[in-house]
Coordinates of C-alpha atoms and ligand atoms in Angstrom, one line a residue:
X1 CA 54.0 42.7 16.3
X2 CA 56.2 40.8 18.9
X3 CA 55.0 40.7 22.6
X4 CA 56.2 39.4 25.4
X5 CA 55.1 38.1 28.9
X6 CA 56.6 37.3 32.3
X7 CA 55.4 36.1 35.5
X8 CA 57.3 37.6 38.5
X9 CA 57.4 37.1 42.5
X10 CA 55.8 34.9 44.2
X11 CA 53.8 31.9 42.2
X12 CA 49.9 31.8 42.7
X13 CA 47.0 29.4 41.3
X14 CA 46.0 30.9 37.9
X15 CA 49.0 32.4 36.4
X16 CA 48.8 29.9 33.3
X17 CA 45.2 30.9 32.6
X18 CA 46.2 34.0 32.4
X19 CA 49.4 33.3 30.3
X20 CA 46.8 31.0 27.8
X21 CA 45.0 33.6 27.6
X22 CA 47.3 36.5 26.5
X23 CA 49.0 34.0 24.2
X24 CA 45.6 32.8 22.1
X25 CA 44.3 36.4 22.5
X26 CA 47.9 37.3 20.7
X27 CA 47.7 35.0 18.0
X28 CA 44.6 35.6 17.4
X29 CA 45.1 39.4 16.2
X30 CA 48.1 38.1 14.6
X31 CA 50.7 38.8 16.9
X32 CA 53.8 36.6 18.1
X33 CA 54.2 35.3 21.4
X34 CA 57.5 35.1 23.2
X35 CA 57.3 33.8 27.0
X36 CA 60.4 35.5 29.4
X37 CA 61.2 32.8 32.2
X38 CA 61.9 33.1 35.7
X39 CA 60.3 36.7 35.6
X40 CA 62.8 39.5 34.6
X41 CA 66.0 37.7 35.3
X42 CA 64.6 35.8 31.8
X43 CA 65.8 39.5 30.3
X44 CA 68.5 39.7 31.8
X45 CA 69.9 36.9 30.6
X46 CA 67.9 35.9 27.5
X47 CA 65.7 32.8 28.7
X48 CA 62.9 33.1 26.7
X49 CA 60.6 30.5 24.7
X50 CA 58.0 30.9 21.9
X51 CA 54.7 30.8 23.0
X52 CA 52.5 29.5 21.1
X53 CA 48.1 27.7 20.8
X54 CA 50.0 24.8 20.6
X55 CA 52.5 25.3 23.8
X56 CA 50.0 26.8 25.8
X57 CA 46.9 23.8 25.6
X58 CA 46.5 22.1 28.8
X59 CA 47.3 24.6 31.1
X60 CA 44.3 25.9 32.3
X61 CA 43.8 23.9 35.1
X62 CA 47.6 23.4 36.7
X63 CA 49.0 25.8 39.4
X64 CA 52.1 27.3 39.4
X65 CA 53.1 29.0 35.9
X66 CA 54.4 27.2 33.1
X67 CA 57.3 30.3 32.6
X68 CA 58.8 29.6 36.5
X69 CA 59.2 33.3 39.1
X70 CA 61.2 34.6 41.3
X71 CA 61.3 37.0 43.9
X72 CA 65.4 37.6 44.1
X73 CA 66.0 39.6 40.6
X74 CA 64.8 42.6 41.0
X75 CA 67.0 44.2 37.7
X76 CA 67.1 47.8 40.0
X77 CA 68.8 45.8 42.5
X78 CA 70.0 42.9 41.2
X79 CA 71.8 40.4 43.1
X80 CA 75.7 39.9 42.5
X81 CA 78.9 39.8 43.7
X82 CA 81.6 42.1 43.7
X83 CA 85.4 41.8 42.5
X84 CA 85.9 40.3 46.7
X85 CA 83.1 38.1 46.2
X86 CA 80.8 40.1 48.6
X87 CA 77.4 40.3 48.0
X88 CA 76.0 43.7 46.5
X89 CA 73.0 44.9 44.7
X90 CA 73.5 46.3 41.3
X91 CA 71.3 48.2 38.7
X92 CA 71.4 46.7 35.9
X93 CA 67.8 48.4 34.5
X94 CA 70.1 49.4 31.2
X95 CA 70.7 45.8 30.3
X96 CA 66.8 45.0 30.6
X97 CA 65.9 47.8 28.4
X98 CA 68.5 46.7 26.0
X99 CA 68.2 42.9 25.7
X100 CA 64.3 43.8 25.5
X101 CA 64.8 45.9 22.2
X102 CA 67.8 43.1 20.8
X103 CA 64.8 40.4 21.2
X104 CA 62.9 42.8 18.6
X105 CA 60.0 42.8 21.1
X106 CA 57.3 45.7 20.7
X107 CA 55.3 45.2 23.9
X108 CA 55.5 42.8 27.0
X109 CA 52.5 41.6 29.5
X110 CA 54.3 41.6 33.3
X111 CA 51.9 39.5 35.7
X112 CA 52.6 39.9 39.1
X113 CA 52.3 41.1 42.7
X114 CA 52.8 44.9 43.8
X115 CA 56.7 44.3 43.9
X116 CA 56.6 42.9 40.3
X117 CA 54.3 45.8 39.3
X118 CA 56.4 48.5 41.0
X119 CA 59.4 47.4 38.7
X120 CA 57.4 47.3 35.8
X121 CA 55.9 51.2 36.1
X122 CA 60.2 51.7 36.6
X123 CA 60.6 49.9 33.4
X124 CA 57.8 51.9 31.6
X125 CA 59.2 55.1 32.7
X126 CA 62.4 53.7 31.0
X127 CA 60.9 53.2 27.6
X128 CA 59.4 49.9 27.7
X129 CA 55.5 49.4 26.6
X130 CA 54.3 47.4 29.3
X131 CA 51.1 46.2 30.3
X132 CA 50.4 45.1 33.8
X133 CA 48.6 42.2 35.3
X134 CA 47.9 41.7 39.4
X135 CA 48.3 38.5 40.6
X136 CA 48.2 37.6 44.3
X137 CA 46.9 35.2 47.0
X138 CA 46.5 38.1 49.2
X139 CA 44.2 40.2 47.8
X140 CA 46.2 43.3 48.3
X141 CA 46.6 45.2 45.6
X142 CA 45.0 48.4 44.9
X143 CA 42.5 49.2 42.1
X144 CA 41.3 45.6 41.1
X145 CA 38.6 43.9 43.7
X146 CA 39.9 40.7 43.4
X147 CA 43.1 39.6 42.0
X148 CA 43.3 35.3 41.0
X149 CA 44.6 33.0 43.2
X150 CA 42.8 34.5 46.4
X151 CA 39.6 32.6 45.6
X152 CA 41.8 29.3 45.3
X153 CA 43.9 29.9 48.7
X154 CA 40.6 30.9 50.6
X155 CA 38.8 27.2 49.4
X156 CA 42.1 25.6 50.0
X157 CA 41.8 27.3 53.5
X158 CA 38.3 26.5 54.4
X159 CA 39.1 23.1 53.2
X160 CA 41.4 22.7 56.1
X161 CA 38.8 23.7 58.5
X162 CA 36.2 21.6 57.4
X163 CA 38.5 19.3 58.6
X164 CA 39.9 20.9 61.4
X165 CA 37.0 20.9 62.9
X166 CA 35.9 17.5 63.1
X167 CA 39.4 16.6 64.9
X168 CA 38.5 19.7 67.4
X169 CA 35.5 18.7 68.1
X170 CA 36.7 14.9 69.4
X171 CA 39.3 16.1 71.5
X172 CA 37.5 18.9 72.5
X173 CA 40.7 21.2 71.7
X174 CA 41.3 24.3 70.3
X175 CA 42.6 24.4 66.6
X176 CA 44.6 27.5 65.6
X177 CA 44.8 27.6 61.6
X178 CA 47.9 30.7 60.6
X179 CA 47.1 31.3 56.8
X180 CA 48.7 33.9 54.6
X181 CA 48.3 37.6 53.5
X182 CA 50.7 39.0 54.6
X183 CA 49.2 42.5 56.1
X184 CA 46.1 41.9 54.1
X185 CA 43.8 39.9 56.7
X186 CA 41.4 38.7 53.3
X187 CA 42.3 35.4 53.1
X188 CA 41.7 35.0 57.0
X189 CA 38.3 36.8 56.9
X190 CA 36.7 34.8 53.9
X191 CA 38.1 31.4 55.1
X192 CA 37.0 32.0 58.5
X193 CA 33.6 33.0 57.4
X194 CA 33.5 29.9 55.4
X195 CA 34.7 27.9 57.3
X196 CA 33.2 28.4 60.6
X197 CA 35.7 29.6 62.6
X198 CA 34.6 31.0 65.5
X199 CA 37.2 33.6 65.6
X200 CA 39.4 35.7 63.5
X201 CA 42.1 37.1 63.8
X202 CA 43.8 39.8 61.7
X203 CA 46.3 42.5 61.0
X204 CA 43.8 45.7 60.6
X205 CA 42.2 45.1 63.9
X206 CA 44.8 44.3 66.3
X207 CA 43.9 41.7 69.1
X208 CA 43.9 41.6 72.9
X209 CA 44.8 37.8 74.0
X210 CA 41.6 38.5 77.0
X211 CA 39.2 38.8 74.2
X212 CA 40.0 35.7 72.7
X213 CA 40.0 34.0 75.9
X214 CA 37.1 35.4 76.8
X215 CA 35.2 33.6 74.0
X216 CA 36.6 30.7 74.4
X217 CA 35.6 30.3 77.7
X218 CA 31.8 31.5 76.7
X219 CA 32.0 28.5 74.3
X220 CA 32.8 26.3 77.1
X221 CA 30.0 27.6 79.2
X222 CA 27.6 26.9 76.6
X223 CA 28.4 23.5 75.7
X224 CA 31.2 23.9 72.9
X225 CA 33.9 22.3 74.2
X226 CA 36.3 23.1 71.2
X227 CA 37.0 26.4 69.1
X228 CA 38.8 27.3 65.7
X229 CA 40.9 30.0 65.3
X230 CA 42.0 31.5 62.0
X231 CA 45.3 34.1 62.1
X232 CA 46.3 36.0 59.4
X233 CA 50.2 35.2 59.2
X234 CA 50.2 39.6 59.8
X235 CA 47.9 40.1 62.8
X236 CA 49.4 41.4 65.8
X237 CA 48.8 42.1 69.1
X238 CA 47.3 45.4 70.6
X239 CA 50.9 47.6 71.2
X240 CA 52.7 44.7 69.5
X241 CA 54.4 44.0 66.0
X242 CA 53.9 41.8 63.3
X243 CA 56.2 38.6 64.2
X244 CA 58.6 37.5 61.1
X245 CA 59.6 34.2 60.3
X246 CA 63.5 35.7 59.7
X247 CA 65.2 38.6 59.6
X248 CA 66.3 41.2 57.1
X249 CA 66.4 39.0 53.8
X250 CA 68.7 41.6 50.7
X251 CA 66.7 42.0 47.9
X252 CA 63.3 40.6 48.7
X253 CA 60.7 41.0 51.2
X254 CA 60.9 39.9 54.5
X255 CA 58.5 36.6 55.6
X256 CA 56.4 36.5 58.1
X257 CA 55.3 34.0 60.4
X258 CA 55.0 32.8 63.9
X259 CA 52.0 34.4 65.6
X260 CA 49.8 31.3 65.0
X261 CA 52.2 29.5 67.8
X262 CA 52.0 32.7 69.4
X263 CA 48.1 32.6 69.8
X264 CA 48.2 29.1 70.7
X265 CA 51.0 29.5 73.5
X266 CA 48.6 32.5 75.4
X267 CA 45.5 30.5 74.8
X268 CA 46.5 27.3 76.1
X269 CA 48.4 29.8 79.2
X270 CA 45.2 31.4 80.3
X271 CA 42.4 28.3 79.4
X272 CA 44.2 25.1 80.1
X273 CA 43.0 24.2 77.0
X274 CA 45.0 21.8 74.6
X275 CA 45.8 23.5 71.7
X276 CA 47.3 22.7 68.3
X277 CA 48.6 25.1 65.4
X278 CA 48.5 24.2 61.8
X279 CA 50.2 26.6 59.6
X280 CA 49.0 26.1 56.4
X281 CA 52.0 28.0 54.3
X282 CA 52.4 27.0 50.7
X283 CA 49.6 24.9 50.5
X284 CA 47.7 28.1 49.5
X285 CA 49.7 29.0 46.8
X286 CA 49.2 25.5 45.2
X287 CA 47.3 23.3 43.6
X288 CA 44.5 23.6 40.7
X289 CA 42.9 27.0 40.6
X290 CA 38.9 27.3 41.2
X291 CA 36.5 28.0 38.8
X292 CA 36.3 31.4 39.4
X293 CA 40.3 31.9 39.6
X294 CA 40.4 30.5 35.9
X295 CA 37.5 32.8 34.5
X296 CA 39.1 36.2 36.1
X297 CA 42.6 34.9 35.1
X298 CA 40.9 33.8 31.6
X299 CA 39.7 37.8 31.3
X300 CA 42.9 39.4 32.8
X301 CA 45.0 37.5 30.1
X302 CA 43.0 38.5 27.4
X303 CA 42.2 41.9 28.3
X304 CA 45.8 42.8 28.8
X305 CA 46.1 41.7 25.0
X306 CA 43.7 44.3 24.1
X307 CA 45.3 47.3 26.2
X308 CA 48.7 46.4 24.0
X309 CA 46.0 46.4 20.6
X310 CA 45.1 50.1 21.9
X311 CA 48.7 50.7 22.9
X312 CA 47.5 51.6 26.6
X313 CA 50.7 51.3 28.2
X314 CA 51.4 51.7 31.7
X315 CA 48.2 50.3 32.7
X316 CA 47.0 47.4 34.6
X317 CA 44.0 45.3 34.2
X318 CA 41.4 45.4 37.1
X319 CA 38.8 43.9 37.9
X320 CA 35.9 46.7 38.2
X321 CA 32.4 44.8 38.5
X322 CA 31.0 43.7 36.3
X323 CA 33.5 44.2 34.1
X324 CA 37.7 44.1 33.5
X325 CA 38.8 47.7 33.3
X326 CA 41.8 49.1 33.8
X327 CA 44.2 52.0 36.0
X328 CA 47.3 53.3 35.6
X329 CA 49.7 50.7 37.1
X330 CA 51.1 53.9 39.6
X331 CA 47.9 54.5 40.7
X332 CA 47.1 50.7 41.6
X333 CA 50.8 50.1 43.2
X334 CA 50.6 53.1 45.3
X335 CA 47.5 51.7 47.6
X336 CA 47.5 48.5 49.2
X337 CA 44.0 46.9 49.8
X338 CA 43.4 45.7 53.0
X339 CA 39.9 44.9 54.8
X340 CA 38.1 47.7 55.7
X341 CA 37.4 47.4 59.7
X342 CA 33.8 48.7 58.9
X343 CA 33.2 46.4 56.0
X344 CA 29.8 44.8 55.9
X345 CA 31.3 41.4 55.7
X346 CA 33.2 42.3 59.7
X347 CA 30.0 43.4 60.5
X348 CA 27.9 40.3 59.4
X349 CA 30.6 37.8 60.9
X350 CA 30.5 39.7 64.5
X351 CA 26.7 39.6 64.1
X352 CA 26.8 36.2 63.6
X353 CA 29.1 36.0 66.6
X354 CA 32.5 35.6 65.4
X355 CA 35.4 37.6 67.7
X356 CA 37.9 39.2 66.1
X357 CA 39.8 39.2 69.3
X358 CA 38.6 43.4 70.3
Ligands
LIG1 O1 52.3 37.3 48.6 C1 52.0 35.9 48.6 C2 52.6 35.2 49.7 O2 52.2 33.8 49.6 C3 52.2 35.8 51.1 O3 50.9 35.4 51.5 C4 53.3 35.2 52.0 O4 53.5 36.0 53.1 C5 54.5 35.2 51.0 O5 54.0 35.2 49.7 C6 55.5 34.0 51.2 O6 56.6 34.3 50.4 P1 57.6 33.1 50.0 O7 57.0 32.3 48.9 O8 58.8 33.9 49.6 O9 57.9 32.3 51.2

């Protein structure tokens, strides 16, 4: 038996616990190893390394994935030029299938975000056994309640407001903190929460700029000359869009990015107040991965092993408490998990006082 495995889109803490994982998991029913780099443009054009105890000690506790990602090769739509050197998206799905069978490869473990898994469900209706893996900061994909990497970006975050704060609090300013998501407002809610921010902005409840001024000015009254704001990089406000950092990007999807300066600009309009906006970006995505990211990446990796052992193809780990099930990867990629607005954990933080800008 000859597997493979792949990271694909964008990077997150935990990926190589994952990928150690699989791999010892592998060897250990026998199995060889054979790691794709740079996510499926590794098949496309064969750049692939054996994996094996040996080449995966020492990873657990770095970021980023020892196998490298991309976002830009998706094989459906792959990126090339044509005979007048104009840009143009190809299929070239064929070729993937191919090269996959010409590596003598029986199975292949694809971690990645809800793009990455989308292709691989395309790939598994094409003939290839394929086991999927969710991995995101966001927090966003269906079926599994937490994917890794979210824990890491959320203490990442907070750690910035612990710090944030102290500097607020001197200059008696407001500190507006944009973290990512993209239209998933989890990593705002949980770092806010832990953090202390005292308000929270994100992209399932839409904000009124009066609401937030509103509570800033209450702080004021009673004493608290300073406030923290955390805004999901996909809030919006009430009758307005989602702001991107660009425009229509081919073959990827597009950034966002802005509404942090956007906040700041209207608070600083109607308080007076000095404000300051830290965007905190790729910080999130870096860095060692918690405890916890490394013991849910730890399971993932190995329970995706054992779907390929029972030949459960199509299907995606998940995290199901208390224990690591698993869904058809269709199922999981057709839902995308944002916060419910009548969660417990919106309803603890407005008890507790935090606005979320309604
Ligand atoms: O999906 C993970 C994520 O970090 C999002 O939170 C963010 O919107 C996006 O990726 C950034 O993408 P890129 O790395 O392409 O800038």
């Amino acid at each position: 038996m000859r597997i493979g495995i792949l990271t694909g889109g964008g990077d997150c803490p935990a990926l190589n616990a994952v990928i150690r994982a699989a791999v010892k998991t592998s060897v250990g029913f026998g199995w060889e190893v054979l790691g794709i780099e740079e996510g499926f443009d590794g098949l496309v054009h064969f750049k692939t390394r054996s994996l094996t105890k040996t080449s995966v000690s020492g990873i657990l506790h770095l970021g980023g994935t020892i196998l490298g990602t991309t976002n830009a090769a998706n094989p459906f739509s792959y990126p090339t030029l044509d005979n007048s050197g104009t840009a143009i998206a190809r299929d070239i799905s064929d070729t993937v299938v191919s090269n996959f069978q010409k590596l003598g490869l029986d199975a292949l473990i694809v971690i990645g975000g809800d793009g990455t898994l989308a292709i691989a469900e395309r790939f598994y209706e094409k003939g290839i056994p394929i086991v999927g893996v969710p991995k995101t900061i966001d927090n966003d994909i269906g079926g599994t309640v937490f994917t890794f990497g979210f824990d890491t970006a959320v203490n990442t975050a907070r750690d910035a407001l612990d710090k944030l704060h102290t500097t607020a609090e001197s200059h008696r300013r407001v500190m507006v903190v944009e973290v990512m998501g993209r239209h998933a407002g989890w990593i705002a809610v949980h770092s806010g929460i832990a953090g202390g921010a005292d308000i929270i902005l994100i992209p399932e409840i839409p904000y009124d700029p009066a609401k937030i001024v509103e509570t800033i000015i209450m702080r004021e009254r009673l004493g608290k000359h300073f406030s923290i704001v955390v805004v999901a990089e996909g809030a919006f406000e009430q009758s307005g869009q989602p702001i991107y950092a660009e425009a229509n990007p081919a073959g990827r999807e597009r950034r966002l990015g802005g509404v942090g300066q956007r906040v700041a600009s209207v608070i600083t309009e109607l308080t007076g107040k000095e404000t300051r906006v830290v965007v905190l970006g790729h910080l999130q995505r870096g860095g060692p991965p918690t405890s916890f990211d490394r013991v849910l990446g730890t399971r993932f990796g190995a329970a995706a092993a054992r779907l390929i052992r029972k030949g459960a193809f199509g299907r995606m780990v998940a995290l199901m408490p208390p224990d690591v099930e698993s869904l058809p990867i269709r199922e999981a990629i057709g839902q995308r998990r944002i916060v419910p607005v009548d969660s417990d954990i919106i309803e603890s933080a407005r008890e507790i006082g935090i606005s979320f800008g309604n």
